[in-house]
Amino acid sequence: MGKNLTQKIIASHLVSGDMTPGEEIGLRIDQTLTQDATGTMACLQFEALGQPRVKTKVSVSYADHNLLQTDFRNADDHRYLQSIAARYGLVFSRPGNGICHQVHLERFGAPGETLLGADSHTPTAGGLGMLGIGAGGLDVAVAMAGAPFYVPMPRVVLVWLTGALRPWVSAKDVILELLRRLSVKGGVGKVLEYGGPGVATLNVPQRATITNMGAELGATSSLFPSDEVTRRFLAAQGREEAWQPLAADPDAEYDEIIELDLDALEPLIALPHMPDRVVPVRQVAGKAVDQVCIGSCTNSSVVDLETVAAILRGGKLPPTVSLTISPGSKQALTMIARSGALGDLIAAGARILDAGCGPCIGMGQAPASGAASLRSFNRNFKGRSGTADAEIYLASAEVCAASALRGVITDPRDLGPAPQIEMPKSFLINDNMLIMPMAEGTDAEIIRGPNIKPLPTRGPVPDDIAGELLLITGDNITTDDIMPAGAQILPLRSNVPALSEYVFARLDPTFPQRARQAGGGFVLGGENYGQGSSREHAALVPMYLGVQAVIVKSFARIHEANLLNVGILPLVFADPADYHRFRQGDRLRLPDVRRAMQTNEPLRLINETQGFAVSLRYELSPRQVEIVLAGGLLNYYKAD
Ligand code: MIC
Ligand code: SF4
């Protein structure tokens, strides 16, 4: 039996386990990426591991999220990251060089290699045939130290593409269509592997838009073959030597097959407040928009920006619309500056922001109260923009540009012929914003500002856990709900005590105080708990507040791993109906935890207030049980 491409890359990096879906496998990691919102913690953890130098082929530390620098804190974090990179052998990508995923695709990605990133959109690299997986900072720190990354062997879904995109229909519409069909939990435990005759019609920036937003499906990764199109992209980046052809065997088997006819797609849009609330643009056309934001790791390549410029050329924004453009990389920004497209954008009235994440993570450009904001981004979770009652819509760069011009949500097909923008034959290469590490053995000084606080720690999990039920959440709770980001909070990512004031801030601002008063306790959740970002802070900070166990109907992969990495028990109701029997404030007890978990028995959760008990399961390998019982991954490694 032939292998699919996912199995081929996994097989060539397998260090433990067998490739049965759901079973834990250990993977050798070739490259890592971290960014400044997850990277400070990952670097503190790397320091705690006591290794002299990173052991990967390439590890890059990006500064792209925290670019507002409203006070000393962002700048201090960046200086710390830069000094760590110099000392331990990481490449440092300076603020202004661009968004980690975009820059990594341009300058580092390599077909057939593995990339572990402390950011959920790491699968963007799948546009190049590289297996990119998102993880918590600690998992990435451990991979930087040369240890394998453990993940359940994914089921592999073939997305069979036929036809070609019609004018004004874009790669964003491909992934929005998949979100419409599969929902935000439809990809959990899976890799989406693209195949079929439609693949060759998509260039690498288009493929990367699709693999990027596969994260919103909850997928472990998304992957395109490496073909002639990939070779041309790498050659245009001056990196043809990184190319190798890669494809599934003709007789490869898949766990599932989805057919998607590119010809049949039309412009789509995600309605507030979930990326899977997708409808055709024409269904909401005519709705007024107050703000349009173009950029993010989904849609900020030079091809996207040239397309937007072509649509806006000679036009003028209506007085009701504010338009911002955040380029994905310095490369993309320099290229539109040289081509004149930047001038067209500015002339039309666009505001040009730093090459970075910007409004996507709520670092500036919070919309006005109750405003409608249309964005070419990947997430529209409630409140993430910085304005609790703003309505955020997600669509392609084309739909965004057309709507900005008209002041209302617009199907771009109404604008007449579509601009034809080809991928450049050669990209402008200038790596002067990448700082190479110092030679091994150099005693580079590590510079810590006052905002960088020590890592919180905890002891092993006790045998008997009792406490209060602190909060009951619903389905699809995101890590933005658990540990919000944005301009006020993001600068605190290396300061857990300060961050702890904001845990669950959007769901229940009294949570931190109640958790402190109760000395910690339990949290209950519904389906797909912890979806979205990879931020380990959504586990680390609740641990700091004393949360002992999170009990849900089902977990999102990265968050579940982050919980056990900090020693919080990630538990699942054996009977999901039991979720409804609990009330906030109930006194709960988990007896006999260590013995039961060491012998792989279900746990019993006793509700002492209401006088009943329910059964709980956990989907953890024996290795993961040891980690969580040790009180987390750092304790586990230190005990080694
Ligand atoms: C996001 O898009 O939510 C982020 C910010 O990039 C996160 C990482 C983080 O919280 O730092 C992600 O997607 O993993
Ligand atoms: Fe940055 Fe947004 Fe991409 Fe996250 S999703 S890496 S915040 S651009």
XYZ file of C-alpha atoms and ligand atoms in Angstrom:
662
model
C 0.000 0.000 0.000
C 1.324 3.427 -0.922
C 1.815 6.280 1.505
C 0.240 9.707 1.531
C 2.569 12.711 1.860
C 1.818 13.262 5.550
C 2.779 9.661 6.327
C 5.966 10.017 4.263
C 7.169 13.101 6.146
C 6.180 11.606 9.492
C 7.877 8.281 8.667
C 11.123 10.070 7.841
C 11.034 11.899 11.215
C 9.593 9.182 13.441
C 11.563 8.500 16.624
C 8.914 6.595 18.571
C 5.450 5.113 18.296
C 3.707 3.535 15.378
C 1.722 5.400 12.805
C -1.751 4.304 13.902
C -4.168 7.255 14.034
C -4.686 8.466 17.595
C -1.550 6.717 18.953
C 1.190 8.948 20.329
C 4.171 9.393 18.028
C 7.485 11.165 18.665
C 8.796 13.341 15.824
C 12.246 14.745 15.131
C 11.947 18.483 14.631
C 14.139 20.178 12.011
C 13.135 23.802 12.539
C 11.328 25.837 15.184
C 9.765 29.249 15.281
C 8.690 31.384 18.219
C 7.271 34.878 18.331
C 7.428 37.642 20.889
C 4.076 36.860 22.542
C 4.918 33.198 23.143
C 8.685 33.412 22.819
C 9.600 35.093 26.095
C 8.017 32.221 28.021
C 9.525 29.624 25.649
C 12.967 31.189 26.158
C 12.595 31.266 29.956
C 11.684 27.575 29.694
C 14.614 26.862 27.381
C 16.915 28.511 29.924
C 15.356 26.357 32.663
C 16.230 23.231 30.632
C 19.902 24.146 31.025
C 21.026 23.376 27.454
C 24.037 25.296 26.095
C 22.653 25.788 22.575
C 19.658 24.960 20.348
C 20.038 21.623 18.596
C 17.705 22.130 15.624
C 18.814 22.848 12.046
C 17.234 26.299 12.318
C 15.376 28.064 15.130
C 14.021 31.536 14.479
C 12.754 33.971 17.106
C 10.410 36.558 15.591
C 9.286 39.905 16.979
C 5.972 40.539 15.254
C 3.062 40.605 17.727
C 4.103 43.161 20.351
C 5.025 46.107 18.194
C 3.136 48.964 19.849
C 5.837 49.699 22.428
C 3.572 51.916 24.507
C 6.096 51.679 27.339
C 9.325 49.875 28.199
C 7.786 46.418 28.347
C 7.642 45.378 24.671
C 11.078 46.823 24.106
C 12.453 44.957 27.121
C 10.954 41.700 25.877
C 12.505 42.216 22.448
C 15.900 42.947 23.949
C 15.655 39.809 26.080
C 14.671 37.715 23.040
C 17.504 39.169 20.981
C 20.053 38.449 23.704
C 18.779 34.871 24.160
C 18.953 34.324 20.395
C 22.546 35.564 20.268
C 23.558 33.371 23.178
C 21.759 30.127 22.365
C 22.022 30.022 18.580
C 18.674 31.294 17.283
C 18.168 33.629 14.345
C 16.434 36.813 15.547
C 13.949 38.470 13.206
C 13.753 42.104 14.250
C 10.539 44.073 14.748
C 9.542 45.348 11.308
C 10.793 42.277 9.455
C 7.314 40.793 9.356
C 4.930 38.152 10.641
C 6.612 34.903 11.630
C 4.633 32.678 9.246
C 5.042 34.937 6.228
C 8.768 35.472 6.772
C 9.347 31.795 7.520
C 7.655 30.822 4.259
C 9.775 33.319 2.340
C 13.167 32.756 3.935
C 13.347 29.404 5.801
C 10.616 26.900 4.913
C 11.798 23.688 3.237
C 9.688 20.928 1.652
C 9.838 17.616 3.510
C 11.145 19.097 6.773
C 9.304 19.461 10.094
C 8.612 22.824 11.735
C 7.345 23.199 15.288
C 6.101 26.681 16.100
C 4.862 28.370 19.249
C 1.967 29.732 17.282
C -1.143 27.978 16.038
C -0.704 29.148 12.441
C 2.606 27.318 11.997
C 0.927 25.011 9.413
C 1.259 27.950 6.981
C 4.540 26.262 5.985
C 2.440 23.417 4.550
C 2.010 25.659 1.492
C 5.605 24.659 0.708
C 5.218 20.954 1.475
C 6.726 21.362 4.953
C 4.990 19.722 7.922
C 4.292 22.667 10.251
C 2.675 22.048 13.632
C 1.650 24.572 16.296
C 2.398 23.899 19.962
C 2.785 25.560 23.322
C 6.023 27.389 24.114
C 7.285 24.670 26.424
C 6.934 21.980 23.766
C 8.880 24.226 21.393
C 11.557 24.917 24.033
C 11.983 21.166 24.474
C 12.261 20.700 20.682
C 14.893 23.476 20.580
C 16.803 21.408 23.120
C 16.793 18.544 20.609
C 14.086 16.347 22.143
C 11.280 14.895 20.015
C 7.821 16.425 19.799
C 4.980 14.111 20.789
C 1.591 14.308 19.129
C -1.216 11.845 18.404
C -0.733 10.333 14.930
C -3.222 12.303 12.835
C -5.854 10.899 10.534
C -5.149 12.141 7.018
C -7.893 13.737 4.955
C -7.410 14.161 1.229
C -8.893 17.404 -0.051
C -9.213 16.673 -3.761
C -9.166 19.913 -5.714
C -10.493 20.091 -9.254
C -10.989 23.010 -11.647
C -9.512 26.467 -11.128
C -10.565 29.574 -9.205
C -12.716 31.925 -11.247
C -12.000 35.679 -11.395
C -12.481 37.429 -8.015
C -12.597 34.089 -6.191
C -9.535 33.521 -4.043
C -7.647 30.992 -1.945
C -9.360 32.464 1.119
C -12.663 31.254 -0.292
C -11.281 27.695 -0.476
C -10.561 27.604 3.241
C -13.747 29.484 4.141
C -15.685 26.860 2.192
C -13.954 24.100 4.178
C -14.784 25.927 7.428
C -18.393 26.194 6.280
C -18.513 22.452 5.636
C -16.447 21.137 8.552
C -16.787 23.754 11.375
C -14.138 24.974 13.819
C -13.755 21.509 15.292
C -13.931 19.573 12.028
C -10.174 19.204 11.692
C -9.260 18.087 15.230
C -6.839 15.152 15.116
C -6.422 15.439 11.337
C -4.021 16.643 8.691
C -5.681 18.082 5.599
C -3.589 17.026 2.634
C -4.362 18.700 -0.682
C -4.244 16.833 -3.962
C -5.861 16.653 -7.390
C -5.524 18.618 -10.620
C -6.561 21.893 -8.944
C -3.333 21.987 -6.899
C -1.153 23.027 -9.844
C -3.396 26.063 -10.460
C -2.549 27.576 -7.057
C 0.696 29.461 -6.399
C 2.560 29.163 -3.078
C 1.100 32.341 -1.481
C -2.384 30.995 -2.297
C -1.526 27.568 -0.902
C -0.172 29.222 2.241
C -3.439 31.126 2.763
C -5.237 27.778 2.734
C -2.822 25.928 5.030
C -2.647 28.925 7.377
C -6.347 29.008 8.068
C -6.555 25.236 8.419
C -5.707 26.171 12.027
C -9.267 27.452 12.378
C -10.526 23.931 11.626
C -8.554 22.724 14.639
C -6.401 20.604 12.299
C -3.000 19.336 13.428
C -1.608 20.547 10.110
C -2.365 21.152 6.435
C -0.098 20.150 3.594
C 0.378 20.724 -0.134
C 2.679 18.613 -2.311
C 6.003 20.109 -3.360
C 5.909 20.466 -7.143
C 7.068 22.684 -9.983
C 5.065 25.601 -8.511
C 6.959 25.158 -5.230
C 10.267 25.045 -7.084
C 9.461 28.305 -8.869
C 8.576 30.005 -5.561
C 11.787 28.854 -3.875
C 13.842 29.837 -6.924
C 12.199 33.287 -6.884
C 13.259 33.524 -3.220
C 16.825 32.600 -4.228
C 16.519 29.291 -2.355
C 16.059 26.689 -5.069
C 18.481 24.363 -3.269
C 15.819 23.878 -0.540
C 13.467 22.328 -3.109
C 12.739 18.663 -3.545
C 9.715 17.147 -5.301
C 7.294 15.503 -2.892
C 3.916 13.913 -3.430
C 1.692 11.155 -2.152
C 2.096 7.749 -3.812
C -0.492 7.198 -6.561
C -2.068 4.370 -4.536
C -1.943 6.237 -1.218
C -4.784 5.636 1.194
C -6.600 8.286 3.194
C -8.885 8.205 6.214
C -11.351 10.511 4.506
C -11.761 12.250 1.148
C -13.328 15.650 0.561
C -13.959 16.866 -2.977
C -13.808 20.547 -3.765
C -14.402 21.999 -7.210
C -12.574 25.322 -7.398
C -14.758 26.373 -10.350
C -17.868 26.149 -8.211
C -16.655 28.538 -5.488
C -17.851 32.107 -5.064
C -16.634 34.901 -2.727
C -17.425 33.940 0.877
C -17.456 35.737 4.215
C -17.427 34.631 7.875
C -19.988 36.415 10.031
C -19.375 37.503 13.642
C -18.091 35.820 15.889
C -16.709 32.506 14.603
C -14.602 31.711 11.525
C -17.005 28.916 10.522
C -20.136 31.104 10.263
C -19.550 31.282 6.522
C -22.057 32.501 3.909
C -21.730 33.830 0.340
C -20.737 37.509 0.294
C -23.811 38.321 -1.818
C -26.009 37.263 1.120
C -24.745 40.159 3.284
C -23.759 42.567 0.488
C -24.867 46.128 1.183
C -24.177 46.092 4.909
C -22.216 49.212 5.884
C -18.650 48.736 7.132
C -16.850 51.235 9.359
C -13.436 49.694 9.240
C -11.515 47.433 6.842
C -8.214 45.820 7.878
C -6.052 43.995 5.345
C -3.115 41.880 6.420
C -2.375 39.073 8.947
C -0.520 35.838 8.287
C -3.451 34.695 6.116
C -3.496 37.443 3.500
C -0.514 39.756 3.479
C 1.821 38.442 0.767
C 3.069 40.722 -1.962
C 0.520 39.096 -4.296
C -2.338 40.029 -1.938
C -1.050 43.582 -1.501
C -0.556 44.134 -5.243
C -4.099 42.856 -5.810
C -5.522 45.263 -3.224
C -3.548 48.144 -4.748
C -4.869 47.294 -8.215
C -8.444 47.391 -6.897
C -7.954 50.701 -5.051
C -5.881 52.387 -7.784
C -7.372 55.786 -8.611
C -10.190 55.262 -6.089
C -11.019 57.120 -2.894
C -12.330 55.793 0.415
C -15.762 56.978 1.498
C -15.587 59.224 4.606
C -17.209 56.520 6.734
C -14.474 53.909 6.201
C -11.073 53.546 7.846
C -8.749 51.209 5.945
C -5.500 49.809 7.345
C -2.929 47.668 5.602
C -0.448 45.623 7.632
C 2.056 43.991 5.253
C 3.153 40.461 6.068
C 6.829 41.110 5.675
C 9.473 43.690 4.990
C 9.977 41.891 1.687
C 6.335 42.414 0.693
C 6.386 46.044 1.876
C 9.602 46.861 0.024
C 8.302 45.244 -3.144
C 5.046 47.231 -3.175
C 7.066 50.356 -2.397
C 9.292 49.722 -5.437
C 6.426 48.772 -7.769
C 4.404 51.873 -6.910
C 1.513 49.877 -5.410
C 2.229 51.402 -2.000
C 1.663 54.856 -3.493
C -1.701 53.706 -4.873
C -2.759 52.414 -1.466
C -1.758 55.612 0.310
C -3.331 57.786 -2.378
C -6.664 55.983 -1.962
C -6.588 56.763 1.773
C -5.231 53.545 3.304
C -3.256 53.768 6.532
C -0.066 51.730 6.344
C 0.947 49.919 9.533
C 4.081 48.060 10.581
C 4.840 44.738 8.909
C 3.451 42.576 11.729
C 0.316 41.152 13.339
C -1.175 44.516 14.330
C -4.975 44.630 14.538
C -5.254 40.838 14.139
C -4.220 40.426 17.763
C -5.847 43.639 18.921
C -2.614 45.642 18.981
C -4.231 48.884 17.936
C -7.095 49.636 15.525
C -9.804 48.595 17.981
C -13.041 49.461 16.139
C -15.517 52.080 17.398
C -18.380 50.956 19.649
C -20.752 48.653 17.824
C -18.801 49.120 14.577
C -18.713 46.611 11.724
C -15.132 45.719 10.780
C -14.250 43.608 7.755
C -10.853 41.926 7.898
C -8.756 39.686 5.698
C -7.642 37.874 8.885
C -8.348 34.395 10.235
C -10.093 34.919 13.590
C -13.149 36.957 14.535
C -13.702 35.788 18.110
C -15.794 38.182 20.149
C -13.705 40.889 21.750
C -10.399 39.902 20.098
C -10.376 43.181 18.129
C -10.245 45.114 21.395
C -13.889 46.278 21.227
C -16.340 43.973 22.964
C -19.402 44.921 20.916
C -17.722 45.321 17.503
C -18.836 42.946 14.751
C -15.940 41.358 12.919
C -16.327 39.768 9.477
C -13.610 37.764 7.698
C -13.115 37.621 3.934
C -10.496 37.663 1.180
C -8.269 40.659 0.464
C -10.334 41.188 -2.724
C -13.644 41.375 -0.832
C -12.019 43.688 1.736
C -10.667 46.067 -0.906
C -13.945 46.174 -2.853
C -15.921 46.786 0.341
C -13.528 49.519 1.511
C -14.076 51.371 -1.771
C -17.839 51.099 -1.669
C -18.311 51.516 2.110
C -20.541 48.459 2.220
C -19.850 44.731 2.054
C -19.375 44.139 -1.653
C -19.137 41.083 -3.842
C -16.047 42.032 -5.857
C -17.582 40.539 -9.005
C -19.672 43.751 -9.101
C -16.512 45.754 -9.831
C -16.017 44.455 -13.376
C -12.943 42.595 -14.652
C -10.614 41.263 -11.962
C -6.969 42.397 -11.824
C -4.530 39.688 -12.930
C -1.649 39.603 -10.468
C 0.965 36.921 -11.008
C 3.432 35.725 -8.430
C 6.702 37.675 -8.996
C 9.422 35.890 -11.023
C 11.895 36.969 -8.386
C 11.385 38.371 -4.908
C 13.460 41.192 -3.503
C 15.925 39.594 -1.130
C 17.403 41.570 1.714
C 17.908 39.719 4.990
C 19.374 42.637 6.919
C 16.624 42.429 9.542
C 17.625 38.867 10.431
C 20.333 38.788 13.078
C 22.456 35.674 13.057
C 23.472 34.147 16.419
C 26.947 34.538 17.865
C 29.453 31.733 17.475
C 29.066 28.802 19.831
C 30.811 29.336 23.143
C 30.496 33.136 23.037
C 29.392 34.413 26.398
C 26.672 36.789 25.160
C 24.981 38.623 28.007
C 21.288 37.928 28.603
C 19.421 41.153 29.248
C 16.309 40.945 31.446
C 14.036 43.930 32.007
C 11.877 44.367 35.104
C 8.788 43.050 33.267
C 10.348 39.604 32.914
C 9.275 37.671 35.967
C 10.399 34.163 36.892
C 8.426 31.160 35.681
C 5.714 30.017 38.072
C 6.127 26.438 39.232
C 4.051 23.879 41.064
C 4.621 20.557 42.791
C 3.390 17.100 41.783
C -0.357 16.431 41.502
C -1.665 15.205 44.889
C -3.605 11.980 45.290
C -6.741 13.681 46.490
C -7.872 16.945 44.937
C -10.712 18.952 46.447
C -11.913 22.414 45.605
C -14.596 24.701 44.321
C -16.146 24.618 40.856
C -15.010 28.093 39.826
C -16.555 28.456 36.388
C -18.742 26.643 33.867
C -18.082 27.728 30.279
C -19.893 26.733 27.064
C -18.808 25.086 23.793
C -15.943 26.280 21.557
C -14.319 28.369 24.284
C -11.224 29.955 22.736
C -7.885 30.659 24.353
C -8.770 34.325 23.724
C -11.685 33.769 26.143
C -9.419 32.123 28.707
C -6.407 34.433 28.435
C -7.181 37.478 26.287
C -4.495 39.318 24.287
C -4.664 42.873 22.899
C -2.812 46.094 23.530
C -3.339 46.175 27.300
C -2.588 42.536 28.074
C -0.091 41.308 25.460
C 2.844 43.254 26.968
C 2.407 41.142 30.127
C 3.213 37.799 28.484
C 6.439 37.425 30.475
C 4.813 38.560 33.732
C 2.416 35.860 34.932
C 1.387 37.561 38.212
C 0.257 40.661 36.300
C -1.368 38.537 33.590
C -3.372 36.600 36.174
C -5.671 39.600 36.681
C -7.150 38.951 33.240
C -7.913 35.224 33.224
C -11.426 34.711 31.780
C -11.765 38.520 31.832
C -14.294 38.527 29.002
C -16.447 35.713 30.364
C -16.346 36.608 34.045
C -14.104 39.401 35.357
C -14.568 38.164 38.941
C -12.766 34.890 38.122
C -9.222 35.831 39.267
C -10.408 37.156 42.596
C -12.719 34.199 43.228
C -10.005 31.715 42.257
C -7.570 33.356 44.658
C -10.087 33.405 47.487
C -10.991 29.747 46.967
C -7.324 28.754 46.723
C -7.898 27.394 43.208
C -10.319 24.698 42.084
C -11.981 23.357 38.942
C -13.206 24.680 35.577
C -15.881 22.973 33.446
C -16.150 23.346 29.675
C -18.132 22.033 26.699
C -16.952 20.835 23.261
C -13.663 21.933 21.639
C -12.466 23.679 24.793
C -9.338 25.797 24.225
C -9.611 26.192 20.441
C -7.689 28.913 18.617
C -4.313 30.193 19.668
C -1.426 28.076 20.958
C -0.765 30.426 23.887
C 0.354 28.320 26.828
C -0.551 31.269 29.058
C -4.146 29.995 28.836
C -2.899 27.021 30.899
C 0.039 28.505 32.795
C -1.851 31.425 34.303
C -4.871 29.373 35.490
C -2.287 27.008 37.051
C -0.783 30.018 38.835
C -4.292 30.797 40.172
C -4.564 27.243 41.509
C -6.757 25.560 38.885
C -6.206 21.812 39.364
C -8.353 20.225 36.672
C -10.313 21.293 33.610
C -13.227 18.966 32.860
C -14.874 19.187 29.454
C -16.828 17.381 26.743
C -13.823 17.610 24.376
C -10.531 19.513 24.014
C -8.676 21.283 21.219
C -5.298 19.557 20.738
C -2.795 22.293 21.565
C -4.614 23.489 24.652
C -4.959 19.975 26.045
C -1.189 19.520 25.661
C -0.544 22.902 27.299
C -2.698 21.951 30.297
C -0.817 18.774 30.973
C 2.505 20.534 30.371
C 1.740 22.762 33.394
C 0.281 20.007 35.558
C -3.446 20.775 35.186
C -5.451 17.564 34.685
C -7.244 17.655 31.298
C -10.292 15.449 31.926
C -13.292 14.512 29.804
C -16.824 13.523 30.899
C -17.409 9.817 30.186
C -21.038 10.829 29.636
C -21.215 14.355 28.152
C -24.737 14.749 29.588
C -23.166 14.962 33.072
C -21.886 18.442 32.189
C -25.368 19.854 32.892
C -25.583 18.446 36.416
C -23.033 20.862 37.879
C -23.493 24.372 39.322
C -20.857 27.029 39.803
C -19.735 27.035 43.450
C -20.269 23.250 43.943
C -17.639 21.621 46.138
C -15.876 18.900 44.115
C -13.463 16.105 44.972
C -11.268 13.836 42.853
C -10.063 10.975 45.073
C -7.330 8.443 44.320
C -6.008 10.414 41.336
C -2.437 9.141 41.146
C -3.167 5.463 41.569
C -6.099 5.515 39.148
C -4.151 7.352 36.449
C -1.056 5.201 36.844
C -3.201 2.103 36.275
C -5.192 3.779 33.492
C -8.533 3.617 35.297
C -11.297 6.196 34.892
C -11.467 8.892 37.581
C -14.450 9.511 39.841
C -15.526 13.118 40.327
C -17.605 13.552 43.469
C -19.944 16.517 43.737
C -19.995 16.900 47.517
C -22.493 19.761 47.438
C -25.138 17.930 45.414
C -24.225 14.408 46.519
C -23.494 12.513 43.303
C -20.463 11.182 41.437
C -19.644 10.951 37.721
C -17.002 9.114 35.749
C -14.224 10.958 33.908
C -11.835 9.757 31.222
C -8.587 11.134 29.836
C -6.936 10.510 26.498
C -3.342 10.473 27.710
C -0.439 8.196 26.898
C 1.500 6.678 29.841
C 4.211 9.302 29.139
C 1.641 12.102 29.376
C 0.233 10.662 32.618
C 3.730 10.798 34.104
C 4.155 14.391 32.913
C 0.906 15.659 34.370
C 1.347 13.805 37.672
C 4.845 15.271 37.996
C 3.180 18.688 37.896
C 4.162 19.438 34.305
C 6.827 18.977 31.670
C 9.594 20.997 33.322
C 9.282 18.973 36.558
C 9.235 15.792 34.438
C 12.476 16.712 32.656
C 14.161 17.872 35.854
C 13.307 14.575 37.562
C 14.972 12.690 34.676
C -3.107 34.366 17.691
O -3.332 34.493 16.495
O -4.014 34.228 18.537
C -1.679 34.364 18.172
C -1.483 35.573 18.991
O -0.801 34.410 17.079
C -1.474 33.068 18.965
C -0.226 32.999 19.714
C -0.239 33.792 20.967
O -1.248 33.836 21.679
O 0.795 34.363 21.251
C -1.588 31.780 18.150
O -2.298 31.745 17.188
O -1.037 30.753 18.554
Fe -0.205 37.203 14.078
Fe -2.794 37.164 13.631
Fe -1.244 35.437 12.447
Fe -1.693 35.206 15.069
S -3.191 34.997 13.432
S 0.297 35.038 14.003
S -1.812 37.370 15.627
S -1.205 37.647 12.148
